[in-house]
């Protein structure tokens, strides 16, 4: 194995915990409907649960399963963005046996859309980046 293996379920669980701790601040920062933090916590709990249920599978299958779980659990804009990012990451990790310190950045890039610009009304992509980078580096 090249580099330290990243446990996707643990990674996303840590992000969910961080989001939960900052949920009120995220809601407050949402000037439109004041529920962005609530939605993010819910989304990341769904993702974490799906990754735990698919633990032991190749990363591409775990990520695809999490994407589908999120799509069926929520129809919010942020859930769609996250589900799309998870689907991109699943495609990118096709044929790879692990996520590790050497390819983790490509996971973050896929989750963020590979440089696609986010719509100004949906700050969720930046939130995902910060949370994932903190969890990866923490």
CSV table of C-alpha atoms in Angstrom, one decimal:
chain,number,residue,atom,x,y,z
A,1,UNK,CA,0.0,0.0,0.0
A,2,UNK,CA,1.3,3.5,-0.9
A,3,UNK,CA,1.0,6.0,2.0
A,4,UNK,CA,-1.4,5.8,4.9
A,5,UNK,CA,-4.9,4.6,4.0
A,6,UNK,CA,-7.8,7.0,4.6
A,7,UNK,CA,-10.9,5.6,6.2
A,8,UNK,CA,-13.7,7.3,4.3
A,9,UNK,CA,-16.3,6.6,6.9
A,10,UNK,CA,-14.1,8.0,9.7
A,11,UNK,CA,-13.2,11.0,7.5
A,12,UNK,CA,-16.7,12.0,6.7
A,13,UNK,CA,-17.8,11.3,10.4
A,14,UNK,CA,-15.2,13.8,11.5
A,15,UNK,CA,-16.5,16.3,9.0
A,16,UNK,CA,-20.1,15.7,10.3
A,17,UNK,CA,-18.9,16.3,13.9
A,18,UNK,CA,-17.2,19.5,12.9
A,19,UNK,CA,-20.2,20.7,11.0
A,20,UNK,CA,-22.5,19.8,14.0
A,21,UNK,CA,-20.2,21.9,16.3
A,22,UNK,CA,-20.5,24.8,13.9
A,23,UNK,CA,-24.2,24.3,12.9
A,24,UNK,CA,-25.5,27.5,14.5
A,25,UNK,CA,-22.8,29.6,12.9
A,26,UNK,CA,-23.5,28.1,9.5
A,27,UNK,CA,-27.2,28.7,9.9
A,28,UNK,CA,-26.5,32.3,10.9
A,29,UNK,CA,-24.3,32.8,7.8
A,30,UNK,CA,-27.1,31.7,5.6
A,31,UNK,CA,-28.8,35.0,4.9
A,32,UNK,CA,-31.5,33.5,2.7
A,33,UNK,CA,-33.3,30.7,4.7
A,34,UNK,CA,-31.0,30.2,7.8
A,35,UNK,CA,-30.8,26.4,7.5
A,36,UNK,CA,-27.6,25.7,5.6
A,37,UNK,CA,-25.9,24.3,8.8
A,38,UNK,CA,-28.9,22.1,9.5
A,39,UNK,CA,-28.8,20.8,5.9
A,40,UNK,CA,-25.0,20.2,5.9
A,41,UNK,CA,-25.2,18.2,9.2
A,42,UNK,CA,-28.0,16.1,7.9
A,43,UNK,CA,-26.2,15.5,4.5
A,44,UNK,CA,-23.0,14.5,6.2
A,45,UNK,CA,-24.7,12.2,8.6
A,46,UNK,CA,-26.3,10.4,5.6
A,47,UNK,CA,-22.9,10.2,3.8
A,48,UNK,CA,-21.2,8.9,6.9
A,49,UNK,CA,-23.8,6.3,7.5
A,50,UNK,CA,-23.6,5.1,3.9
A,51,UNK,CA,-19.8,4.9,4.0
A,52,UNK,CA,-20.0,2.9,7.2
A,53,UNK,CA,-22.5,0.5,5.7
A,54,UNK,CA,-20.3,0.0,2.6
A,55,UNK,CA,-17.0,-0.2,4.6
A,56,UNK,CA,-14.7,-2.8,3.1
A,57,UNK,CA,-15.8,-2.1,-0.4
A,58,UNK,CA,-13.4,-0.4,-2.9
A,59,UNK,CA,-13.5,3.4,-2.6
A,60,UNK,CA,-15.4,3.9,-5.8
A,61,UNK,CA,-18.2,1.6,-4.6
A,62,UNK,CA,-18.3,3.3,-1.2
A,63,UNK,CA,-18.5,6.8,-2.8
A,64,UNK,CA,-21.1,5.7,-5.3
A,65,UNK,CA,-23.2,4.2,-2.6
A,66,UNK,CA,-23.0,7.4,-0.5
A,67,UNK,CA,-24.0,9.5,-3.5
A,68,UNK,CA,-27.1,7.4,-4.1
A,69,UNK,CA,-28.0,7.4,-0.4
A,70,UNK,CA,-27.8,11.2,-0.4
A,71,UNK,CA,-29.8,11.5,-3.6
A,72,UNK,CA,-32.6,9.4,-2.1
A,73,UNK,CA,-32.6,11.1,1.3
A,74,UNK,CA,-32.8,14.8,0.3
A,75,UNK,CA,-33.6,17.0,-2.6
A,76,UNK,CA,-31.9,20.2,-1.4
A,77,UNK,CA,-29.5,22.0,-3.6
A,78,UNK,CA,-26.6,21.3,-1.3
A,79,UNK,CA,-27.5,17.6,-1.2
A,80,UNK,CA,-27.5,17.5,-5.0
A,81,UNK,CA,-24.1,19.2,-5.1
A,82,UNK,CA,-22.6,16.8,-2.6
A,83,UNK,CA,-24.2,13.8,-4.4
A,84,UNK,CA,-22.7,14.9,-7.7
A,85,UNK,CA,-19.3,15.4,-6.1
A,86,UNK,CA,-19.5,11.9,-4.6
A,87,UNK,CA,-20.4,10.5,-8.0
A,88,UNK,CA,-17.4,12.2,-9.6
A,89,UNK,CA,-15.1,10.9,-6.9
A,90,UNK,CA,-16.5,7.4,-7.4
A,91,UNK,CA,-15.7,7.6,-11.1
A,92,UNK,CA,-12.2,9.0,-10.4
A,93,UNK,CA,-11.4,6.2,-7.9
A,94,UNK,CA,-12.6,3.4,-10.2
A,95,UNK,CA,-10.0,0.6,-10.1
A,96,UNK,CA,-8.2,2.0,-7.1
A,97,UNK,CA,-8.1,-0.1,-3.9
A,98,UNK,CA,-7.7,2.6,-1.4
A,99,UNK,CA,-7.8,6.3,-0.7
A,100,UNK,CA,-4.4,7.3,0.8
A,101,UNK,CA,-2.3,10.3,1.5
A,102,UNK,CA,-1.0,10.3,-2.1
A,103,UNK,CA,-4.4,10.4,-3.8
A,104,UNK,CA,-6.6,12.1,-1.2
A,105,UNK,CA,-6.2,15.5,-2.9
A,106,UNK,CA,-7.8,14.1,-6.0
A,107,UNK,CA,-10.7,13.0,-3.8
A,108,UNK,CA,-11.2,16.6,-2.6
A,109,UNK,CA,-10.9,17.9,-6.1
A,110,UNK,CA,-13.5,15.5,-7.4
A,111,UNK,CA,-15.9,16.4,-4.5
A,112,UNK,CA,-15.5,20.0,-5.4
A,113,UNK,CA,-16.3,19.5,-9.1
A,114,UNK,CA,-12.8,19.7,-10.5
A,115,UNK,CA,-12.7,23.5,-10.6
A,116,UNK,CA,-16.3,24.1,-11.7
A,117,UNK,CA,-17.5,27.3,-10.3
A,118,UNK,CA,-20.2,27.2,-7.6
A,119,UNK,CA,-23.3,29.3,-7.9
A,120,UNK,CA,-23.0,32.2,-5.5
A,121,UNK,CA,-26.2,31.3,-3.7
A,122,UNK,CA,-24.8,27.9,-2.8
A,123,UNK,CA,-21.7,28.1,-0.6
A,124,UNK,CA,-21.7,24.3,0.2
A,125,UNK,CA,-18.7,23.4,-1.9
A,126,UNK,CA,-16.4,25.6,0.0
A,127,UNK,CA,-17.7,24.3,3.3
A,128,UNK,CA,-17.0,20.7,2.1
A,129,UNK,CA,-13.5,21.6,1.1
A,130,UNK,CA,-12.7,23.2,4.4
A,131,UNK,CA,-14.2,20.4,6.4
A,132,UNK,CA,-12.5,17.7,4.4
A,133,UNK,CA,-9.1,19.4,4.3
A,134,UNK,CA,-9.3,19.9,8.1
A,135,UNK,CA,-10.1,16.3,8.6
A,136,UNK,CA,-7.5,15.0,6.2
A,137,UNK,CA,-4.8,17.2,7.8
A,138,UNK,CA,-6.0,16.9,11.4
